[in-house]
CSV table of C-alpha atoms and ligand atoms in Angstrom, one decimal:
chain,number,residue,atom,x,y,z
A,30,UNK,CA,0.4,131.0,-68.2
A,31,UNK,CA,2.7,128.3,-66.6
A,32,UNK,CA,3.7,130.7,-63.4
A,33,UNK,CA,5.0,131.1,-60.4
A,34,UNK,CA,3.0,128.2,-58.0
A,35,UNK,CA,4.1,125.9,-60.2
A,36,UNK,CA,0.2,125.2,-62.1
A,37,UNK,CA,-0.1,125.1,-66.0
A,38,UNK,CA,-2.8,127.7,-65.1
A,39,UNK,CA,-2.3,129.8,-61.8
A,40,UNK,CA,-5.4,132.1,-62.2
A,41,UNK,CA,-7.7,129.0,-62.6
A,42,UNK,CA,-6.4,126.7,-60.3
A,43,UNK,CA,-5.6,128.3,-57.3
A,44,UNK,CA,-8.9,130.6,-57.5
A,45,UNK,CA,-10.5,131.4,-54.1
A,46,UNK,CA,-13.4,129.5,-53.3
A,47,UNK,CA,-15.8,132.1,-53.3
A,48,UNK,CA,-14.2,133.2,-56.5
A,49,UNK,CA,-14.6,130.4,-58.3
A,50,UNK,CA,-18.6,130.1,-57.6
A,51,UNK,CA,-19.0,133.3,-59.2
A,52,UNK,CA,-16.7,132.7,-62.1
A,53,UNK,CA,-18.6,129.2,-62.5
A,54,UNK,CA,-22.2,130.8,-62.0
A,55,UNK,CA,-21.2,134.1,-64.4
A,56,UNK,CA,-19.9,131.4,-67.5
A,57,UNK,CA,-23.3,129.1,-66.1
A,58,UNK,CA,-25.6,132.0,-66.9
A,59,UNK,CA,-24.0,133.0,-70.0
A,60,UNK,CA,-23.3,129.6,-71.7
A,61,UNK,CA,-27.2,129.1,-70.8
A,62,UNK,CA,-28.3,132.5,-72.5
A,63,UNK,CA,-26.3,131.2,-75.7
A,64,UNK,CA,-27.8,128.0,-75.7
A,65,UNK,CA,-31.0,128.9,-75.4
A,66,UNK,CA,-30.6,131.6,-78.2
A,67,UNK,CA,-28.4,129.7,-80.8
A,68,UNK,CA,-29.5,126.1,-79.4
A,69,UNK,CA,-33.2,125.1,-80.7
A,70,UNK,CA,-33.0,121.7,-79.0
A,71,UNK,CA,-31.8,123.4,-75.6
A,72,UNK,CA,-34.5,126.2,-75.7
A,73,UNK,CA,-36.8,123.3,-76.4
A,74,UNK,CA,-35.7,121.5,-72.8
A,75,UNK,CA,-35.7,125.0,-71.2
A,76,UNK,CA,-39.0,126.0,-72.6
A,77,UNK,CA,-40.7,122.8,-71.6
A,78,UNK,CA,-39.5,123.2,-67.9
A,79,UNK,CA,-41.0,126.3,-67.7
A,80,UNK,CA,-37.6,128.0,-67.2
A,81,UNK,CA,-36.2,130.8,-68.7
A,82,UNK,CA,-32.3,131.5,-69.4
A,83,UNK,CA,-32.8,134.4,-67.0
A,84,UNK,CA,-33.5,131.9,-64.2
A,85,UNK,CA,-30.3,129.8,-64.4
A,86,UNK,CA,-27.6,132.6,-63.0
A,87,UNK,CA,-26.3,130.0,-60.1
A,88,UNK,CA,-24.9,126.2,-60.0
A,89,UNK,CA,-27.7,125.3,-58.1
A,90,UNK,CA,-30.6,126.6,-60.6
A,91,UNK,CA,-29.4,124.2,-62.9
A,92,UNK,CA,-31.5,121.6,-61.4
A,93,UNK,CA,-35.0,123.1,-62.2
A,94,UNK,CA,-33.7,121.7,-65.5
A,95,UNK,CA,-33.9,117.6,-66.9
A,96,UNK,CA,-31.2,115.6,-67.3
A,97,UNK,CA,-30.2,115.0,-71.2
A,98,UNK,CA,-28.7,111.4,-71.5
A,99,UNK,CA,-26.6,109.7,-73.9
A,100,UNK,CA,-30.0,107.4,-75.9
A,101,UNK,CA,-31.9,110.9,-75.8
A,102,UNK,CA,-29.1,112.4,-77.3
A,103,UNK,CA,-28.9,109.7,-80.1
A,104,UNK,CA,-32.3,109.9,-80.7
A,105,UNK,CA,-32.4,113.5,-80.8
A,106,UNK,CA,-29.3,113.7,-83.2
A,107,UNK,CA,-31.1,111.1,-85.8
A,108,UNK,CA,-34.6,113.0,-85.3
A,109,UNK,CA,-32.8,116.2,-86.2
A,110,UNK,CA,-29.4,115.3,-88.0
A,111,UNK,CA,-26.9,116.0,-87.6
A,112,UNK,CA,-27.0,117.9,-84.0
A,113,UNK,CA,-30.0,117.4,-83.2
A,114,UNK,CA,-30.6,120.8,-82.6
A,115,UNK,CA,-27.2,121.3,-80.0
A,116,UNK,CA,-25.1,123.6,-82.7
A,117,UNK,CA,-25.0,127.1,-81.0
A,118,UNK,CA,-22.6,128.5,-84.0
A,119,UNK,CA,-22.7,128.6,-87.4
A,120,UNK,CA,-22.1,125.6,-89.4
A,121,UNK,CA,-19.0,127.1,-91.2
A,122,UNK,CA,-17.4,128.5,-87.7
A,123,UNK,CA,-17.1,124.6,-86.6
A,124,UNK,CA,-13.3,123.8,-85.7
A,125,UNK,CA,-13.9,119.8,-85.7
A,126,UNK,CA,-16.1,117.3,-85.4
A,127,UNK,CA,-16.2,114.5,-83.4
A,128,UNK,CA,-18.0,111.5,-83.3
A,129,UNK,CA,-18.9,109.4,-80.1
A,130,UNK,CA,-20.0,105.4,-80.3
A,131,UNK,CA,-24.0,105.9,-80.7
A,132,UNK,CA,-23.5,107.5,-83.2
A,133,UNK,CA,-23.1,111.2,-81.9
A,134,UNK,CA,-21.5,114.1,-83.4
A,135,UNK,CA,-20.0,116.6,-81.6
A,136,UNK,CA,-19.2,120.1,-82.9
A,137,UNK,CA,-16.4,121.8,-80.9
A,138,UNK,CA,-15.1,125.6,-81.4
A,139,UNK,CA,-11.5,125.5,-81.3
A,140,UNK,CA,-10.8,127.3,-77.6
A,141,UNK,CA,-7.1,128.2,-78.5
A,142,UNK,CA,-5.1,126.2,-75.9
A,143,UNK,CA,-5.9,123.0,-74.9
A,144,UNK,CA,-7.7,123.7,-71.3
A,145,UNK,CA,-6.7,120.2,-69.6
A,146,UNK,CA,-3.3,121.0,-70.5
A,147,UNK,CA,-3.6,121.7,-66.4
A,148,UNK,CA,-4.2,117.9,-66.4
A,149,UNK,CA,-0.5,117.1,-68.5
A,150,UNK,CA,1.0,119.7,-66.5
A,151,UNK,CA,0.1,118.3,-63.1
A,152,UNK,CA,1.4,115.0,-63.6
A,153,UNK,CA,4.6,116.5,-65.0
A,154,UNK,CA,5.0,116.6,-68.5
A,155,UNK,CA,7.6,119.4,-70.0
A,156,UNK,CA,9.6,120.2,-72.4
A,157,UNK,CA,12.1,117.9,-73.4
A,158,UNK,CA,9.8,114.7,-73.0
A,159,UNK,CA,9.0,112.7,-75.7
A,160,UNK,CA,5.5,111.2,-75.4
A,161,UNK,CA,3.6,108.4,-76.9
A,162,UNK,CA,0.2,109.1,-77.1
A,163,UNK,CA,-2.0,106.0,-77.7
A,164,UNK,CA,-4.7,107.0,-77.9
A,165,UNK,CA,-7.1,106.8,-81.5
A,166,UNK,CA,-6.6,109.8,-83.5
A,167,UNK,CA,-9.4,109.1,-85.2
A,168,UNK,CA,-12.6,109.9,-85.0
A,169,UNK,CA,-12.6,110.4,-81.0
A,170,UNK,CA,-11.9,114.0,-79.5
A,171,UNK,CA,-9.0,111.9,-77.3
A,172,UNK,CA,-6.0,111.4,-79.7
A,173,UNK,CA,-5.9,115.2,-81.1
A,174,UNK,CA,-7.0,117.2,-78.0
A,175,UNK,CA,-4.2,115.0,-76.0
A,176,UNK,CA,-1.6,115.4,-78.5
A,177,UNK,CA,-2.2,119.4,-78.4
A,178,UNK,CA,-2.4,120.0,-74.6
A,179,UNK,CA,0.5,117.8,-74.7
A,180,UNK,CA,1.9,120.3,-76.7
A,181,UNK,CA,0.9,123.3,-74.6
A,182,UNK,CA,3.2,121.5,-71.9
A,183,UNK,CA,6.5,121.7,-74.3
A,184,UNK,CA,6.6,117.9,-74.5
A,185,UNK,CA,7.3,116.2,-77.7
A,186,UNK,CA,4.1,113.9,-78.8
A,187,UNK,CA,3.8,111.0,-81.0
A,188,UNK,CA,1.1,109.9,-82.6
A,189,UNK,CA,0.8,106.3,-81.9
A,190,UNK,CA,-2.5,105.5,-81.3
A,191,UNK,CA,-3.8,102.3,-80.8
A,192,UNK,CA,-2.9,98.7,-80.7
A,193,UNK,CA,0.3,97.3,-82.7
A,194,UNK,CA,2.1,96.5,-79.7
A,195,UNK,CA,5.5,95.5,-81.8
A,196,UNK,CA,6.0,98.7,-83.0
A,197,UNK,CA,5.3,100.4,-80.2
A,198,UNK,CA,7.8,98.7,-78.1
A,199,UNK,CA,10.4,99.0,-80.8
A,200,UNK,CA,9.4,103.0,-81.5
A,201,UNK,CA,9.5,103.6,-77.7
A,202,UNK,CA,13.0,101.9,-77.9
A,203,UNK,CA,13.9,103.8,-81.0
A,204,UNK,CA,12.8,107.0,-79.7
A,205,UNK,CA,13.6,107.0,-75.5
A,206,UNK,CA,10.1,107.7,-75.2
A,207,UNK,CA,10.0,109.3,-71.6
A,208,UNK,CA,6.3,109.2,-71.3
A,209,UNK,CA,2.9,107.4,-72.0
A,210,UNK,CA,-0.8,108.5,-72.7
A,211,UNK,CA,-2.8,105.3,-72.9
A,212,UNK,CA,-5.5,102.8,-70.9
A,213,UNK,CA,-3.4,101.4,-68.0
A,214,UNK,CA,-4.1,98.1,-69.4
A,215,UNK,CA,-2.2,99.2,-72.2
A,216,UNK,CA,0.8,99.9,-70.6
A,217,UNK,CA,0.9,96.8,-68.9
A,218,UNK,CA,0.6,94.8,-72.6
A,219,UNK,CA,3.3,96.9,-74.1
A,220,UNK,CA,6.1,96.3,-71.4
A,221,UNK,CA,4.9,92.9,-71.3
A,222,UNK,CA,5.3,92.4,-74.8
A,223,UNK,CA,9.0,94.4,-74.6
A,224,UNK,CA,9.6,91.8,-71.9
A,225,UNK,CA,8.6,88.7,-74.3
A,226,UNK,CA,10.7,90.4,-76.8
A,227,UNK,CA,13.8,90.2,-74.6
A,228,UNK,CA,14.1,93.2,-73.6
A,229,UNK,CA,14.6,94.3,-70.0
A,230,UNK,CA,11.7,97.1,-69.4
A,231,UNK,CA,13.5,99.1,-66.7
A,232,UNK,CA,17.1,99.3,-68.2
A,233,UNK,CA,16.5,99.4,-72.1
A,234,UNK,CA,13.5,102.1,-71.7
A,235,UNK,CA,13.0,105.5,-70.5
A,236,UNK,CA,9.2,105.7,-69.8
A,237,UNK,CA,9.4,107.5,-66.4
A,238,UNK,CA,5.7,109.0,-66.2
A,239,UNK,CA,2.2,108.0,-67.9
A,240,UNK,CA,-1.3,109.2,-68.1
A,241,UNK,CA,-3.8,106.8,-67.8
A,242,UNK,CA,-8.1,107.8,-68.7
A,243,UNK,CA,-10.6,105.7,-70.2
A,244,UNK,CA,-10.0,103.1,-67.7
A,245,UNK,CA,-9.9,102.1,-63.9
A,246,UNK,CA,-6.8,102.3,-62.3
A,247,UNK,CA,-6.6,99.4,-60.1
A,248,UNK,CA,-4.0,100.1,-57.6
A,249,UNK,CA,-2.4,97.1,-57.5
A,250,UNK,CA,-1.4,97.9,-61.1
A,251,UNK,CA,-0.4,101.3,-59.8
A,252,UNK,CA,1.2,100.2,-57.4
A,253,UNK,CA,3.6,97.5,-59.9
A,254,UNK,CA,4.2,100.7,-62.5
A,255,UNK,CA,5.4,103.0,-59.7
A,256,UNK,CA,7.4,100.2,-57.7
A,257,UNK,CA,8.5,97.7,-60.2
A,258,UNK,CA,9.1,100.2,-63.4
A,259,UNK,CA,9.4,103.2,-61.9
A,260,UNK,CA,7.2,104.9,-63.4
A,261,UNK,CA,4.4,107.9,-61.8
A,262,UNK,CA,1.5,107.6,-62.4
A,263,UNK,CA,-1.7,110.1,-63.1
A,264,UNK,CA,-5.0,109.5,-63.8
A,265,UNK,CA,-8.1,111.9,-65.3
A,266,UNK,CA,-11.5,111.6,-65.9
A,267,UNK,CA,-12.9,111.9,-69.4
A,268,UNK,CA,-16.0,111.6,-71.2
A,269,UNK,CA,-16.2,111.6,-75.0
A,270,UNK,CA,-19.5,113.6,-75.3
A,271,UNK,CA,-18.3,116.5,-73.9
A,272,UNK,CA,-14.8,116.6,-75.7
A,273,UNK,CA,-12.1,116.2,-73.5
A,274,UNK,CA,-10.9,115.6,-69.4
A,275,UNK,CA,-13.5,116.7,-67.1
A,276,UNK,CA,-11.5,116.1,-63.8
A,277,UNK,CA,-7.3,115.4,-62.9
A,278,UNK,CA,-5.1,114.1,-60.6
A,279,UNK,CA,-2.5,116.1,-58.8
A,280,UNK,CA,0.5,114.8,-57.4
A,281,UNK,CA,-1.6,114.5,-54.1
A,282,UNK,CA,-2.7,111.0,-56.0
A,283,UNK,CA,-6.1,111.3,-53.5
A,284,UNK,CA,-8.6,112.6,-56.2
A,285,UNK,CA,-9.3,114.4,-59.5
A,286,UNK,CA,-10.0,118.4,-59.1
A,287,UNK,CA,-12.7,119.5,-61.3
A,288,UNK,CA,-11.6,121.3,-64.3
A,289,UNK,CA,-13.2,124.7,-64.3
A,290,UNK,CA,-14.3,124.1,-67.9
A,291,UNK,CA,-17.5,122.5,-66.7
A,292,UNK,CA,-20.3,122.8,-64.3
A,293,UNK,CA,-20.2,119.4,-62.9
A,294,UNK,CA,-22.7,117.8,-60.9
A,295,UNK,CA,-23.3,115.1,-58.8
A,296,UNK,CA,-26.8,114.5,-58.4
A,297,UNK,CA,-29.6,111.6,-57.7
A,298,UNK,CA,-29.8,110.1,-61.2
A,299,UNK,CA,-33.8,109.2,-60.3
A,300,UNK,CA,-35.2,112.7,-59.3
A,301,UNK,CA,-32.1,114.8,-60.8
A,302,UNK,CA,-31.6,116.2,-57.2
A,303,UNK,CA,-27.8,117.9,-57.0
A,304,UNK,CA,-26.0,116.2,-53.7
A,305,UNK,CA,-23.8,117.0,-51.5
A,306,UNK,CA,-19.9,116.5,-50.5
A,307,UNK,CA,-19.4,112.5,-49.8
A,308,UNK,CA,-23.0,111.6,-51.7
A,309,UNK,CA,-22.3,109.4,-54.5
A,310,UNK,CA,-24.3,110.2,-57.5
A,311,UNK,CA,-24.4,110.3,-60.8
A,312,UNK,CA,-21.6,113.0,-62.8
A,313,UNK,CA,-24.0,115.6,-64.6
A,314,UNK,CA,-22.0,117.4,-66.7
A,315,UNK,CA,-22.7,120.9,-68.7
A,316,UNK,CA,-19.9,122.6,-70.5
A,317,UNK,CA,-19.4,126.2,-70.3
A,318,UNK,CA,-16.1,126.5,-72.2
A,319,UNK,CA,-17.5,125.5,-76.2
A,320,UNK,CA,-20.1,127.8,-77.5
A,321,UNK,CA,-21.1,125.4,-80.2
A,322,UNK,CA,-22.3,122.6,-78.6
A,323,UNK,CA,-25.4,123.5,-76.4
A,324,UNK,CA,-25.4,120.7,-74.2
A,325,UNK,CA,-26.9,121.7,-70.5
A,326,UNK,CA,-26.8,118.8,-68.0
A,327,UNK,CA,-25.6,115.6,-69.9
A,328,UNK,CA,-26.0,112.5,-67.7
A,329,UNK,CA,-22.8,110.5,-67.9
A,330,UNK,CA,-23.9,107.7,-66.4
A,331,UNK,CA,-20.8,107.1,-64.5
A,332,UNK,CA,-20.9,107.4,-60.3
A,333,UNK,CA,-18.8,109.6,-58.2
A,334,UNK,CA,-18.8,111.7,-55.3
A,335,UNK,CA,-16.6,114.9,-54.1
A,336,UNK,CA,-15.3,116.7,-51.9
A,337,UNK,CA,-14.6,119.9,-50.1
A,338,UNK,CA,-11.2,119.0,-48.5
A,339,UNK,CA,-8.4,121.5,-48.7
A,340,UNK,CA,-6.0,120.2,-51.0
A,341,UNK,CA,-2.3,120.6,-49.9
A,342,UNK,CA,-1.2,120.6,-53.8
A,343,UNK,CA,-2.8,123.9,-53.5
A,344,UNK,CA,-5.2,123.6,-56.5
A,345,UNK,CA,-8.4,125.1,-54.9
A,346,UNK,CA,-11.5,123.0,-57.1
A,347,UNK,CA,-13.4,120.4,-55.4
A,348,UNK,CA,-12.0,116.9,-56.1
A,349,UNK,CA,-14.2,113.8,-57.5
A,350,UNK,CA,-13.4,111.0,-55.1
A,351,UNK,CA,-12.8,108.6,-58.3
A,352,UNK,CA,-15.6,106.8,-60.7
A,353,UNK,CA,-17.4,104.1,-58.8
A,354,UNK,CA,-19.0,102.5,-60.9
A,355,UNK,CA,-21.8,103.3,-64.0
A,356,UNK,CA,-25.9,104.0,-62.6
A,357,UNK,CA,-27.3,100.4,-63.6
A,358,UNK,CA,-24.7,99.1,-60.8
A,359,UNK,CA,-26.2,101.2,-58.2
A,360,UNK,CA,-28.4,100.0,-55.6
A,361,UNK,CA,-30.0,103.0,-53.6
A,362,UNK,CA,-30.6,102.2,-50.1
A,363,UNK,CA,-32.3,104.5,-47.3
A,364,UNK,CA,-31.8,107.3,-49.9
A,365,UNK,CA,-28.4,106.4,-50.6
A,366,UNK,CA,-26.2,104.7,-53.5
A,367,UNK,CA,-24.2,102.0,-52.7
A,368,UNK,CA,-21.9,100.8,-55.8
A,369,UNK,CA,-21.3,97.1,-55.6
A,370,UNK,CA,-17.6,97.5,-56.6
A,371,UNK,CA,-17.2,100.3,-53.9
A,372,UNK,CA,-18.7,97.8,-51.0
A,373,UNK,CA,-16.6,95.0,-52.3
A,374,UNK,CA,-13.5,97.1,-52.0
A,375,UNK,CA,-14.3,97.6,-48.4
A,376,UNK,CA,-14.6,93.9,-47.5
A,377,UNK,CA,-11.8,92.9,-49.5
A,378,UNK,CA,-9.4,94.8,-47.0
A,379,UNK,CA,-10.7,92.1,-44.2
A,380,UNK,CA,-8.4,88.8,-45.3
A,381,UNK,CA,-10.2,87.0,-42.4
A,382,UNK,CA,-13.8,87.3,-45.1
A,383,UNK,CA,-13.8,84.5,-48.1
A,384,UNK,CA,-17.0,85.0,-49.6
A,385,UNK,CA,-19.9,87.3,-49.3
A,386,UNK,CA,-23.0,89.0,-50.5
A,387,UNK,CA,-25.0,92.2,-49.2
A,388,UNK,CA,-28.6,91.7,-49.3
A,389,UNK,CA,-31.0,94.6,-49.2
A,390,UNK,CA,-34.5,93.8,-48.3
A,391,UNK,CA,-37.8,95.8,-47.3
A,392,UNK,CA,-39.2,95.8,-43.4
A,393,UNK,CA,-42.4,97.0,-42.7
A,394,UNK,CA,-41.4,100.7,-44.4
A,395,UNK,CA,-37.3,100.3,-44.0
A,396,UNK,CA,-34.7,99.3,-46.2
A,397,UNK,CA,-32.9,96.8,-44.0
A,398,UNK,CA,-29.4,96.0,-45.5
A,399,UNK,CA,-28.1,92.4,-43.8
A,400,UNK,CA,-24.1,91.6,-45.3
A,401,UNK,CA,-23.7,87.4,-45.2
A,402,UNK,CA,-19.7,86.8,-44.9
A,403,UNK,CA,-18.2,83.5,-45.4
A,404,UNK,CA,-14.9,83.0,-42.9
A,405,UNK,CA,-12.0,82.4,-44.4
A,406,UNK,CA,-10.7,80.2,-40.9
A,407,UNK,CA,-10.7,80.2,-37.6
A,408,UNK,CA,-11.2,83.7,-36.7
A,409,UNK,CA,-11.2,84.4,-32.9
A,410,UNK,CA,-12.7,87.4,-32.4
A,411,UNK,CA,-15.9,86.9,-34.7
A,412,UNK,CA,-17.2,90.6,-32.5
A,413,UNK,CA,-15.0,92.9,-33.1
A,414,UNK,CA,-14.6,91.8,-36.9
A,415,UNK,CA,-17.8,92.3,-37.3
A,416,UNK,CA,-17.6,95.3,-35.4
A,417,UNK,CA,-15.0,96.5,-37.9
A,418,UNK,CA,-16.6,95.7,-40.9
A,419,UNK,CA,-19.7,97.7,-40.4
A,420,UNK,CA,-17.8,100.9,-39.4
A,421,UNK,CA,-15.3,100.9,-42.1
A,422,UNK,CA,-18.5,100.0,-44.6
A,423,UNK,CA,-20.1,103.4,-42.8
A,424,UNK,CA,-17.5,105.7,-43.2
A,425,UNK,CA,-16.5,104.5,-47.1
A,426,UNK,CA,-20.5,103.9,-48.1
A,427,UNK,CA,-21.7,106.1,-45.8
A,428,UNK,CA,-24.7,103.7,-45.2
A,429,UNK,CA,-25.0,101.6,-42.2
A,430,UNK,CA,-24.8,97.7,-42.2
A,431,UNK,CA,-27.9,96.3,-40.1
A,432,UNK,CA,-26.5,93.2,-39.6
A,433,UNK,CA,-23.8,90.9,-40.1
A,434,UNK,CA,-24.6,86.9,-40.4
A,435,UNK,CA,-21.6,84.5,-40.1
A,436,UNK,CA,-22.6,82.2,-42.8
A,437,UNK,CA,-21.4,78.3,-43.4
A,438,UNK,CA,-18.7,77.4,-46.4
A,439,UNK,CA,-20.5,77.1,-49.9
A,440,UNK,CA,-23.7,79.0,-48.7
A,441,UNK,CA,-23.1,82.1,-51.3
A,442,UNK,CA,-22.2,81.2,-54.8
A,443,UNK,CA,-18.9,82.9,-56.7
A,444,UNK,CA,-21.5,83.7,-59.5
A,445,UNK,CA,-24.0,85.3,-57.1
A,446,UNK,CA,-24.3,89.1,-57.0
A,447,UNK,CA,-22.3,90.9,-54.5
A,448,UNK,CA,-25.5,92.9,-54.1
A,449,UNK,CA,-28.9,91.1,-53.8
A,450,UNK,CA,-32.0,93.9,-53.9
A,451,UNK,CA,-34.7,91.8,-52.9
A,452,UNK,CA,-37.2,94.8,-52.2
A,453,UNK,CA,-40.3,94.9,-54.3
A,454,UNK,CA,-42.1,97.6,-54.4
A,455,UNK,CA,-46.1,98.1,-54.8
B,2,ZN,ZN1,-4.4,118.7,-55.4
């Protein structure tokens, strides 16, 4: 499987576009067919839309179907213990069973290898490293299903899991662990800790790569573990309910390809409408890889957008431009979501801005969207800042800034909302 491009899996990754739609569509139709047959609780959602399997053959027919989310799935599972309806196998075929916070259990039919071993793989993992995965082992699908794609790399793994900082820095020492699977924020406590325990991080350890997921990776802390320690860095999307990495960087660093184990969707979390490239939405997820669980369109919650753009690692699946933010901080605006961290992220790259706050606001039938800035100093060219502001805020939000107001000092409150939605509706 690991072949000649380089990829953990060449076939997959470097598919054709139009050959991936139709391997996608053909595992679509069929994981929908099996659901629907095995799944009561899916041929319950299907039946109540009005659709049958024999209508859901492409990506896009997923949508004349609703959106299952994580407190319907709860509910569901304590209506109906303990699946709630999702088991699509026999009880007795069940590899494992995992359970998510809510509680949720999840039944998973061991695939044979580890699919997001891609994800290991493409940030570098091989045989000969020695790897400390911390992440829980129980419980969680994240501990076991890292530790085996891990495996499917030829690295070494170590169970760490969680917490214990001490003996992590002393087994890491112990060891010459070469790599880390963990939280970012992890990382950072455990060399920390190494420092406070006298040790000097980047001549008394070997950690040379990590894998970060569960977790925002700001990139000034990127930027400290690749410039200050050394080490590279690789991020992946994951999300509990579905068991395992949904999307992965590759060394490109500029976006996580979509792993061909799920449909994944980015749609209007209101109206369930699938979006296109650049749209930020919310990730609709529907797995096509494990026949027992017979989960069709789980709402993550979480915000992202993709895109198209050829990627020169030359992995061909669309790439998710990064989690924005979760639904609840989303404020839609002339049909549009803007996340409040991604707008702040735009203003913070303008040093001559101190303070500000977007306000949305209704207009005869418009959305109007003013942004109030508080000047840092002196700024000479008020114009063209302003100017600057609103076309950077285009092309990142993709939403245009009506106006700009130069407020005075100690107008907008630190504890104010970056985003004020003052529209009401009747
Ligand atoms: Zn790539």
């Amino acid at each position: 499987m690991k072949d000649k491009t380089g990829k953990f899996w060449d076939e997959l990754e470097t598919m054709p576009g139009e050959a991936r739609k139709e391997y996608l569509d053909t595992r679509l139709a069929e994981a929908t067919r099996h659901a629907y047959q095995h799944a009561p609780a899916a041929r319950k959602i299907m039946d109540d839309a009005g659709v049958s399997p024999n209508q859901i053959n492409t990506v896009k027919d997923l949508a004349k179907l609703p959106i299952t989310r994580k407190t319907e799935l709860i509910k569901l599972q304590r209506a109906n213990p303990p699946y709630g309806g999702f088991l699509a196998i026999p009880p007795a075929e069940v590899d494992r069973i995992f359970l998510s916070p809510g509680p949720i259990y999840e039944p998973i039919q061991h695939a044979g290898i580890a699919w997001f071993a891609k994800s290991f793989w493409a940030a570098g993992f091989r045989k000969g490293d020695i790897v400390a995965n911390t992440f829980t082992y129980h419980l969680s699908p994240a501990g076991i299903l890292f530790h085996e794609a891990l495996r499917d790399c030829g690295a070494t793994a170590i169970p760490m899991g969680t917490g214990n900082t001490e003996s992590q820095v002393i087994t890491w020492h112990d060891l010459k662990v070469t790599g880390f699977v963990g939280t970012p924020s992890f990382l950072m406590t455990v060399i920390k800790r190494a420092e406070e325990m006298g040790y000097n991080f980047q001549q008394d350890f070997y950690v040379k790569r990590a894998w970060f997921t569960g977790e925002m990776l700001a990139p000034s802390l990127r930027k400290t573990f690749e410039e200050t320690y050394d080490i590279h860095t690789t991020q992946a999307y994951a999300v509990t309910e579905t068991g395992g990495a949904l999307a992965y960087e590759c060394s490109e660093k500029s976006g996580l390809h979509l792993m061909d184990e799920y449909i994944i969707e980015i749609v209007d979390p209101e109206s369930g409408r699938q979006l296109g490239p650049g749209e930020v939405g919310e990730v609709v997820v529907t797995p096509i890889h494990n026949k027992a669980w017979g989960l069709i369109r789980f709402g993550t919650g979480d915000l992202s957008a993709y895109t198209t753009d050829i990627c020169p690692c030359g992995r061909t699946a669309h790439k998710l431009t990064g989690i924005m933010g979760r639904t609840s901080d989303a404020v839609k605006i002339r049909g549009m979501f803007v996340v409040a961290r991604q707008a702040e992220q735009v203003i913070r790259d303008f040093d001559q801005i101190d303070r500000f706050q977007f306000v949305v606001e209704r207009i005869g039938q418009q959305d109007k969207l003013t942004l109030n800035i508080e000047l840092a100093g002196e700024t000479t060219n008020t114009d063209r800042l302003v100017n600057d502001v609103k076309a950077r805020f285009q092309s990142l939000c993709r939403v245009k800034i009506d106006s700009v107001d130069c407020v005075t000092k100690g107008t907008i409150e630190t504890t104010e909302p970056k985003i004020v939605d003052k529209r009401t509706w009747e």
